[in-house]
Amino acid sequence: MSKILVTGATGQLGKAAVNELLQKVNASDISVLVRDPQKAEELKNKDVNVIKGDYNDYASLVAAFKGIDKLYFVSSSDVMNRFAQHENVVKAAIEAKIGHIIYTSAQRKSEDGTSPIAMVADAHWKTDNLIKQSGIPYTILKHGLYTDILPMFMGDKVIETGTIFLPAGNGKASYASRNDLAAAGAVILTTDGHENKVYEFGGTDSYSFEDISGMLSELSGKTIQYVSPSAEEYAEQLKSLGVPDEMIQGAATFCVAIAQGEFDFPTTDLERLLGRKPESVKDFLKAAYQL
Ligand code: NAP
């Protein structure tokens, strides 16, 4: 059986991928790379092989990757240092002779720096290219925006306030849930025929916040309206409510990117790989807001 290593396994996507894998292969065939083994007690208790390593520490990566056939490479959450870290991962994968690298990339419309999220996303397209040039068989998973971020953007009081207030205009995005993306990753890690392929892992449909306000209205039985201010009005309003600048900036940038259609890629790749319908945005919201 192939030896699989999952990075980012103390994070949400990596942990979900390991849990999916545990339903398909023996724990002894699964390793995880973690920065802090204390955060991986739960995985250790499931007999997964926990290896300490850091994307910033090249030697730790080479040591961790020795004897691994398939690497599920979760993109780093450290946006400022991400590409240098990813270079370490890819070089270490080459040195350790990894057999197949599966990278969690991102959907995007533009790669020329004009995207409002270029600062966050450029490491993805650079990493995709690095992996393609590495000589290692690869699968690039272009993840759509997680459905999971919707409650973060809209706030947990959206049903009470009756208003979604976000600068996303009429832009649509093809959201996919983190759990479905993890499940599809586990399918790729445990089945054949995915070498040198790029999958568009968005949902099968795209939705605007107007559409989402309709879903929430239907689910809650209350009228939920969508108001799209300018990015400046949005920032001013949230600042006056005491929301930290970093959070405002992050949400505003993504919403302006949504307005430009940067994440509007409805496809059936995810549905095909899962062998079932992905979780719908409406079902996700129903559970998230307990409606
Ligand atoms: P998450 O919960 O923040 O997990 C990130 C994982 O990366 C954690 O396990 C973290 O380890 C690990 N990590 C960070 N820096 C590292 C380093 N220097 N060396 C080794 N591991 C490191 O994020 P997630 O929700 O699982 O998402 C996975 C990735 O998808 C994120 O990292 C980000 O690139 C991207 N993302 C995509 C979307 C989307 O909507 N498509 C949304 C959010 C994030 P620690 O536990 O030690 O911190």
Tab-separated table of C-alpha atoms and ligand atoms in Angstrom:
chain	number	residue	atom	x	y	z
A	1	MET	CA	0.000	0.000	0.000
A	2	SER	CA	1.195	3.560	-0.736
A	3	LYS	CA	2.654	5.600	2.078
A	4	ILE	CA	0.780	8.903	2.289
A	5	LEU	CA	1.865	12.085	4.072
A	6	VAL	CA	-0.578	14.922	4.814
A	7	THR	CA	0.754	18.372	5.714
A	8	GLY	CA	-1.247	20.990	7.639
A	9	ALA	CA	-2.851	18.141	9.597
A	10	THR	CA	-3.386	20.259	12.721
A	11	GLY	CA	-5.473	22.592	10.544
A	12	GLN	CA	-9.049	22.158	9.426
A	13	LEU	CA	-8.564	20.894	5.854
A	14	GLY	CA	-5.608	18.612	6.659
A	15	LYS	CA	-7.362	17.076	9.666
A	16	ALA	CA	-10.517	16.452	7.633
A	17	ALA	CA	-8.417	14.821	4.883
A	18	VAL	CA	-6.740	12.498	7.415
A	19	ASN	CA	-10.124	11.517	8.858
A	20	GLU	CA	-11.362	10.714	5.340
A	21	LEU	CA	-8.215	8.686	4.654
A	22	LEU	CA	-8.667	6.689	7.864
A	23	GLN	CA	-11.897	5.341	6.377
A	24	LYS	CA	-10.025	4.082	3.316
A	25	VAL	CA	-6.522	2.930	4.330
A	26	ASN	CA	-4.687	1.638	7.400
A	27	ALA	CA	-3.496	4.257	9.871
A	28	SER	CA	-0.003	2.770	9.538
A	29	ASP	CA	0.088	4.009	5.910
A	30	ILE	CA	-0.685	7.608	6.939
A	31	SER	CA	1.866	10.139	8.187
A	32	VAL	CA	1.235	13.770	9.062
A	33	LEU	CA	3.647	16.699	9.148
A	34	VAL	CA	2.973	19.022	12.090
A	35	ARG	CA	4.804	21.961	13.613
A	36	ASP	CA	3.708	21.146	17.127
A	37	PRO	CA	3.189	17.423	17.904
A	38	GLN	CA	1.204	18.386	21.028
A	39	LYS	CA	-1.506	19.693	18.700
A	40	ALA	CA	-1.635	16.250	17.051
A	41	GLU	CA	-2.476	14.088	20.087
A	42	GLU	CA	-5.859	13.184	18.574
A	43	LEU	CA	-4.166	11.904	15.414
A	44	LYS	CA	-1.509	10.041	17.402
A	45	ASN	CA	-4.312	8.286	19.297
A	46	LYS	CA	-5.666	7.119	15.931
A	47	ASP	CA	-2.232	5.497	15.243
A	48	VAL	CA	-1.298	7.977	12.530
A	49	ASN	CA	2.480	8.529	12.291
A	50	VAL	CA	3.102	12.085	13.550
A	51	ILE	CA	6.284	13.745	12.212
A	52	LYS	CA	7.517	17.124	13.426
A	53	GLY	CA	8.379	19.512	10.613
A	54	ASP	CA	8.029	23.060	9.410
A	55	TYR	CA	7.774	24.553	5.920
A	56	ASN	CA	10.512	26.986	7.009
A	57	ASP	CA	12.886	24.136	7.921
A	58	TYR	CA	14.089	22.443	4.738
A	59	ALA	CA	15.967	19.607	6.463
A	60	SER	CA	12.887	18.680	8.502
A	61	LEU	CA	10.896	18.375	5.270
A	62	VAL	CA	13.427	16.143	3.517
A	63	ALA	CA	13.560	13.867	6.582
A	64	ALA	CA	9.741	13.736	6.816
A	65	PHE	CA	9.272	12.999	3.111
A	66	LYS	CA	11.726	10.039	2.947
A	67	GLY	CA	9.871	6.839	1.985
A	68	ILE	CA	6.617	8.683	1.176
A	69	ASP	CA	4.816	7.806	-2.071
A	70	LYS	CA	2.049	10.430	-2.071
A	71	LEU	CA	2.158	13.910	-0.544
A	72	TYR	CA	-1.054	15.841	0.199
A	73	PHE	CA	0.449	19.312	0.345
A	74	VAL	CA	-1.837	21.801	2.120
A	75	SER	CA	-0.966	25.367	1.150
A	76	SER	CA	0.522	27.391	3.989
A	77	SER	CA	-1.637	29.777	6.004
A	78	ASP	CA	1.358	32.111	6.417
A	79	VAL	CA	0.490	34.384	3.489
A	80	MET	CA	3.528	36.675	3.763
A	81	ASN	CA	6.065	33.811	3.644
A	82	ARG	CA	4.025	31.340	1.689
A	83	PHE	CA	5.935	31.057	-1.587
A	84	ALA	CA	9.368	30.643	0.042
A	85	GLN	CA	7.853	27.935	2.253
A	86	HIS	CA	6.285	26.228	-0.761
A	87	GLU	CA	9.639	26.287	-2.574
A	88	ASN	CA	11.097	24.411	0.395
A	89	VAL	CA	8.318	21.808	0.204
A	90	VAL	CA	8.707	21.205	-3.533
A	91	LYS	CA	12.522	21.049	-3.394
A	92	ALA	CA	12.351	18.651	-0.439
A	93	ALA	CA	9.828	16.498	-2.325
A	94	ILE	CA	12.282	16.273	-5.235
A	95	GLU	CA	15.207	15.423	-2.930
A	96	ALA	CA	13.186	12.795	-1.036
A	97	LYS	CA	11.912	11.316	-4.339
A	98	ILE	CA	8.225	11.647	-3.493
A	99	GLY	CA	6.180	9.693	-6.053
A	100	HIS	CA	3.130	11.982	-6.422
A	101	ILE	CA	2.399	15.464	-5.100
A	102	ILE	CA	-1.190	16.628	-4.626
A	103	TYR	CA	-1.329	20.370	-3.992
A	104	THR	CA	-4.286	22.337	-2.602
A	105	SER	CA	-4.190	25.351	-4.905
A	106	ALA	CA	-6.917	27.937	-5.558
A	107	GLN	CA	-9.336	28.925	-8.298
A	108	ARG	CA	-8.690	32.311	-9.862
A	109	LYS	CA	-9.632	34.251	-12.960
A	110	SER	CA	-6.493	36.345	-13.386
A	111	GLU	CA	-2.822	35.636	-12.853
A	112	ASP	CA	-1.430	38.995	-13.998
A	113	GLY	CA	-1.479	40.791	-10.650
A	114	THR	CA	-4.737	42.667	-11.359
A	115	SER	CA	-6.798	40.525	-8.997
A	116	PRO	CA	-7.679	42.248	-5.703
A	117	ILE	CA	-6.352	39.125	-3.985
A	118	ALA	CA	-3.134	38.861	-6.007
A	119	MET	CA	-1.100	39.323	-2.829
A	120	VAL	CA	-2.746	36.247	-1.301
A	121	ALA	CA	-3.103	34.198	-4.470
A	122	ASP	CA	0.152	34.692	-6.353
A	123	ALA	CA	1.898	31.978	-4.308
A	124	HIS	CA	-0.682	29.519	-5.663
A	125	TRP	CA	0.009	30.054	-9.328
A	126	LYS	CA	3.763	30.209	-8.710
A	127	THR	CA	3.562	26.955	-6.715
A	128	ASP	CA	1.441	25.290	-9.420
A	129	ASN	CA	4.179	26.114	-11.943
A	130	LEU	CA	6.983	24.998	-9.645
A	131	ILE	CA	5.273	21.655	-9.104
A	132	LYS	CA	4.601	21.186	-12.826
A	133	GLN	CA	8.299	21.817	-13.541
A	134	SER	CA	9.508	19.559	-10.708
A	135	GLY	CA	9.326	16.329	-12.702
A	136	ILE	CA	7.199	14.778	-9.935
A	137	PRO	CA	3.793	13.456	-11.060
A	138	TYR	CA	1.304	15.999	-9.744
A	139	THR	CA	-2.361	16.739	-9.191
A	140	ILE	CA	-3.290	20.391	-8.742
A	141	LEU	CA	-6.559	20.875	-6.867
A	142	LYS	CA	-7.841	24.367	-7.616
A	143	HIS	CA	-10.036	24.824	-4.552
A	144	GLY	CA	-12.951	27.211	-4.757
A	145	LEU	CA	-13.758	29.566	-1.912
A	146	TYR	CA	-14.747	27.497	1.107
A	147	THR	CA	-18.478	27.658	1.875
A	148	ASP	CA	-17.186	27.692	5.461
A	149	ILE	CA	-16.040	31.299	5.073
A	150	LEU	CA	-19.581	32.584	4.462
A	151	PRO	CA	-20.576	32.742	8.162
A	152	MET	CA	-17.236	34.445	8.853
A	153	PHE	CA	-17.933	37.126	6.249
A	154	MET	CA	-21.648	37.577	6.993
A	155	GLY	CA	-21.301	37.344	10.777
A	156	ASP	CA	-23.049	35.057	13.239
A	157	LYS	CA	-25.859	37.584	13.863
A	158	VAL	CA	-27.021	37.887	10.257
A	159	ILE	CA	-30.387	36.228	10.953
A	160	GLU	CA	-31.029	38.567	13.919
A	161	THR	CA	-29.971	41.724	12.061
A	162	GLY	CA	-31.712	40.668	8.840
A	163	THR	CA	-28.938	42.189	6.701
A	164	ILE	CA	-25.934	40.856	4.808
A	165	PHE	CA	-23.614	43.861	4.531
A	166	LEU	CA	-20.685	43.068	2.203
A	167	PRO	CA	-18.990	44.887	-0.720
A	168	ALA	CA	-19.353	41.998	-3.171
A	169	GLY	CA	-21.803	43.626	-5.649
A	170	ASN	CA	-23.518	41.131	-7.914
A	171	GLY	CA	-20.447	38.881	-8.097
A	172	LYS	CA	-20.965	35.148	-7.874
A	173	ALA	CA	-18.688	32.442	-6.495
A	174	SER	CA	-18.788	28.656	-6.818
A	175	TYR	CA	-18.318	27.726	-3.172
A	176	ALA	CA	-17.263	24.244	-2.019
A	177	SER	CA	-17.255	22.998	1.551
A	178	ARG	CA	-13.949	22.247	3.229
A	179	ASN	CA	-15.165	18.761	4.144
A	180	ASP	CA	-16.031	17.934	0.532
A	181	LEU	CA	-12.642	19.203	-0.637
A	182	ALA	CA	-10.942	17.010	1.969
A	183	ALA	CA	-13.057	13.997	0.940
A	184	ALA	CA	-12.125	14.506	-2.722
A	185	GLY	CA	-8.465	14.775	-1.733
A	186	ALA	CA	-8.718	11.393	0.001
A	187	VAL	CA	-10.250	9.882	-3.152
A	188	ILE	CA	-7.328	11.147	-5.216
A	189	LEU	CA	-4.825	9.801	-2.701
A	190	THR	CA	-6.360	6.329	-2.764
A	191	THR	CA	-7.331	5.824	-6.422
A	192	ASP	CA	-5.381	5.773	-9.711
A	193	GLY	CA	-5.419	7.990	-12.768
A	194	HIS	CA	-4.901	11.457	-11.311
A	195	GLU	CA	-1.287	12.048	-12.352
A	196	ASN	CA	-0.513	15.323	-14.141
A	197	LYS	CA	-4.072	16.602	-13.888
A	198	VAL	CA	-5.528	19.907	-12.744
A	199	TYR	CA	-8.977	19.756	-11.162
A	200	GLU	CA	-11.296	22.747	-10.765
A	201	PHE	CA	-12.768	22.076	-7.346
A	202	GLY	CA	-15.586	24.603	-7.133
A	203	GLY	CA	-19.241	23.807	-6.558
A	204	THR	CA	-21.550	22.924	-9.444
A	205	ASP	CA	-23.308	26.321	-9.235
A	206	SER	CA	-22.298	29.898	-8.485
A	207	TYR	CA	-24.158	32.195	-6.112
A	208	SER	CA	-24.208	35.927	-5.369
A	209	PHE	CA	-24.942	37.305	-1.908
A	210	GLU	CA	-28.369	38.258	-3.277
A	211	ASP	CA	-28.902	34.522	-3.922
A	212	ILE	CA	-27.562	33.721	-0.445
A	213	SER	CA	-29.899	36.271	1.184
A	214	GLY	CA	-32.760	34.448	-0.578
A	215	MET	CA	-31.575	31.114	0.853
A	216	LEU	CA	-31.325	32.534	4.364
A	217	SER	CA	-34.781	34.151	4.053
A	218	GLU	CA	-36.283	30.852	2.982
A	219	LEU	CA	-34.512	28.871	5.718
A	220	SER	CA	-35.249	31.332	8.532
A	221	GLY	CA	-38.727	32.479	7.483
A	222	LYS	CA	-37.481	36.086	7.924
A	223	THR	CA	-36.596	38.600	5.251
A	224	ILE	CA	-32.817	38.812	5.016
A	225	GLN	CA	-31.715	41.656	2.744
A	226	TYR	CA	-28.386	42.056	0.971
A	227	VAL	CA	-26.762	45.503	1.012
A	228	SER	CA	-23.574	46.019	-1.000
A	229	PRO	CA	-21.703	49.157	0.087
A	230	SER	CA	-18.472	50.384	-1.503
A	231	ALA	CA	-15.339	48.844	0.032
A	232	GLU	CA	-14.648	52.226	1.702
A	233	GLU	CA	-18.148	52.488	3.231
A	234	TYR	CA	-17.859	48.893	4.394
A	235	ALA	CA	-14.500	49.547	6.094
A	236	GLU	CA	-15.768	52.726	7.769
A	237	GLN	CA	-18.910	51.049	9.086
A	238	LEU	CA	-17.057	48.021	10.506
A	239	LYS	CA	-14.317	50.184	11.992
A	240	SER	CA	-16.973	52.187	13.864
A	241	LEU	CA	-18.188	48.873	15.323
A	242	GLY	CA	-14.678	48.100	16.615
A	243	VAL	CA	-13.814	45.304	14.147
A	244	PRO	CA	-10.003	44.920	13.849
A	245	ASP	CA	-8.469	46.460	10.687
A	246	GLU	CA	-6.902	43.183	9.578
A	247	MET	CA	-10.283	41.424	9.554
A	248	ILE	CA	-11.958	44.280	7.714
A	249	GLN	CA	-9.203	44.348	5.108
A	250	GLY	CA	-9.282	40.574	4.615
A	251	ALA	CA	-13.069	40.389	4.122
A	252	ALA	CA	-13.187	43.531	1.936
A	253	THR	CA	-10.432	42.278	-0.372
A	254	PHE	CA	-12.092	38.899	-0.873
A	255	CYS	CA	-15.511	40.513	-1.426
A	256	VAL	CA	-14.127	42.887	-4.067
A	257	ALA	CA	-12.535	39.836	-5.728
A	258	ILE	CA	-15.918	38.054	-5.611
A	259	ALA	CA	-17.478	41.172	-7.215
A	260	GLN	CA	-14.950	40.792	-10.075
A	261	GLY	CA	-15.836	37.131	-10.585
A	262	GLU	CA	-12.431	35.847	-9.420
A	263	PHE	CA	-14.034	32.698	-7.925
A	264	ASP	CA	-16.839	32.094	-10.402
A	265	PHE	CA	-15.929	28.649	-11.825
A	266	PRO	CA	-18.846	26.241	-11.492
A	267	THR	CA	-17.625	22.777	-12.500
A	268	THR	CA	-18.488	19.136	-12.056
A	269	ASP	CA	-14.936	17.926	-11.215
A	270	LEU	CA	-15.675	17.811	-7.498
A	271	GLU	CA	-19.004	16.022	-7.960
A	272	ARG	CA	-17.379	13.493	-10.321
A	273	LEU	CA	-14.505	12.736	-7.949
A	274	LEU	CA	-16.803	12.460	-4.920
A	275	GLY	CA	-19.280	10.280	-6.810
A	276	ARG	CA	-22.125	12.292	-5.252
A	277	LYS	CA	-23.490	15.840	-5.137
A	278	PRO	CA	-21.249	18.165	-3.106
A	279	GLU	CA	-22.844	19.712	-0.011
A	280	SER	CA	-25.036	22.577	-1.215
A	281	VAL	CA	-24.517	26.124	0.017
A	282	LYS	CA	-28.079	26.086	1.342
A	283	ASP	CA	-27.520	22.890	3.368
A	284	PHE	CA	-24.267	24.264	4.692
A	285	LEU	CA	-25.956	27.498	5.842
A	286	LYS	CA	-28.853	25.570	7.378
A	287	ALA	CA	-26.389	23.656	9.572
A	288	ALA	CA	-24.096	26.618	10.272
A	289	TYR	CA	-26.948	28.896	11.442
A	290	GLN	CA	-28.949	26.005	12.949
A	291	LEU	CA	-32.041	26.851	10.895
B	1	NAP	P1	-5.852	26.235	8.839
B	1	NAP	O1	-6.894	25.567	9.656
B	1	NAP	O2	-5.353	27.577	9.229
B	1	NAP	O3	-4.603	25.234	8.743
B	1	NAP	C1	-3.357	25.625	8.228
B	1	NAP	C2	-2.363	24.502	8.509
B	1	NAP	O4	-1.094	24.881	7.965
B	1	NAP	C3	-2.149	24.267	10.021
B	1	NAP	O5	-2.035	22.885	10.257
B	1	NAP	C4	-0.814	24.963	10.267
B	1	NAP	O6	-0.089	24.427	11.371
B	1	NAP	C5	-0.098	24.644	8.959
B	1	NAP	N1	1.048	25.511	8.785
B	1	NAP	C6	1.092	26.857	8.801
B	1	NAP	N2	2.352	27.284	8.681
B	1	NAP	C7	3.132	26.172	8.584
B	1	NAP	C8	4.523	25.946	8.483
B	1	NAP	N3	5.405	26.970	8.480
B	1	NAP	N4	4.970	24.676	8.424
B	1	NAP	C9	4.113	23.624	8.455
B	1	NAP	N5	2.783	23.771	8.577
B	1	NAP	C10	2.299	25.034	8.658
B	1	NAP	O7	-6.326	26.383	7.320
B	1	NAP	P2	-7.388	25.432	6.559
B	1	NAP	O8	-8.746	25.989	6.734
B	1	NAP	O9	-7.104	24.024	6.910
B	1	NAP	O10	-7.007	25.713	5.056
B	1	NAP	C11	-5.894	25.082	4.469
B	1	NAP	C12	-5.190	26.088	3.576
B	1	NAP	O11	-6.108	26.543	2.566
B	1	NAP	C13	-4.749	27.362	4.307
B	1	NAP	O12	-3.472	27.176	4.831
B	1	NAP	C14	-4.818	28.397	3.215
B	1	NAP	O13	-3.638	28.405	2.427
B	1	NAP	C15	-5.965	27.936	2.342
B	1	NAP	N6	-7.288	28.542	2.643
B	1	NAP	C16	-8.219	28.489	1.643
B	1	NAP	C17	-9.483	29.044	1.834
B	1	NAP	C18	-10.506	29.008	0.750
B	1	NAP	O14	-11.589	29.611	0.927
B	1	NAP	N7	-10.265	28.317	-0.354
B	1	NAP	C19	-9.816	29.616	3.075
B	1	NAP	C20	-8.851	29.613	4.085
B	1	NAP	C21	-7.592	29.083	3.837
B	1	NAP	P3	-0.323	24.957	12.881
B	1	NAP	O15	-1.520	24.190	13.400
B	1	NAP	O16	0.938	24.613	13.563
B	1	NAP	O17	-0.590	26.431	12.808
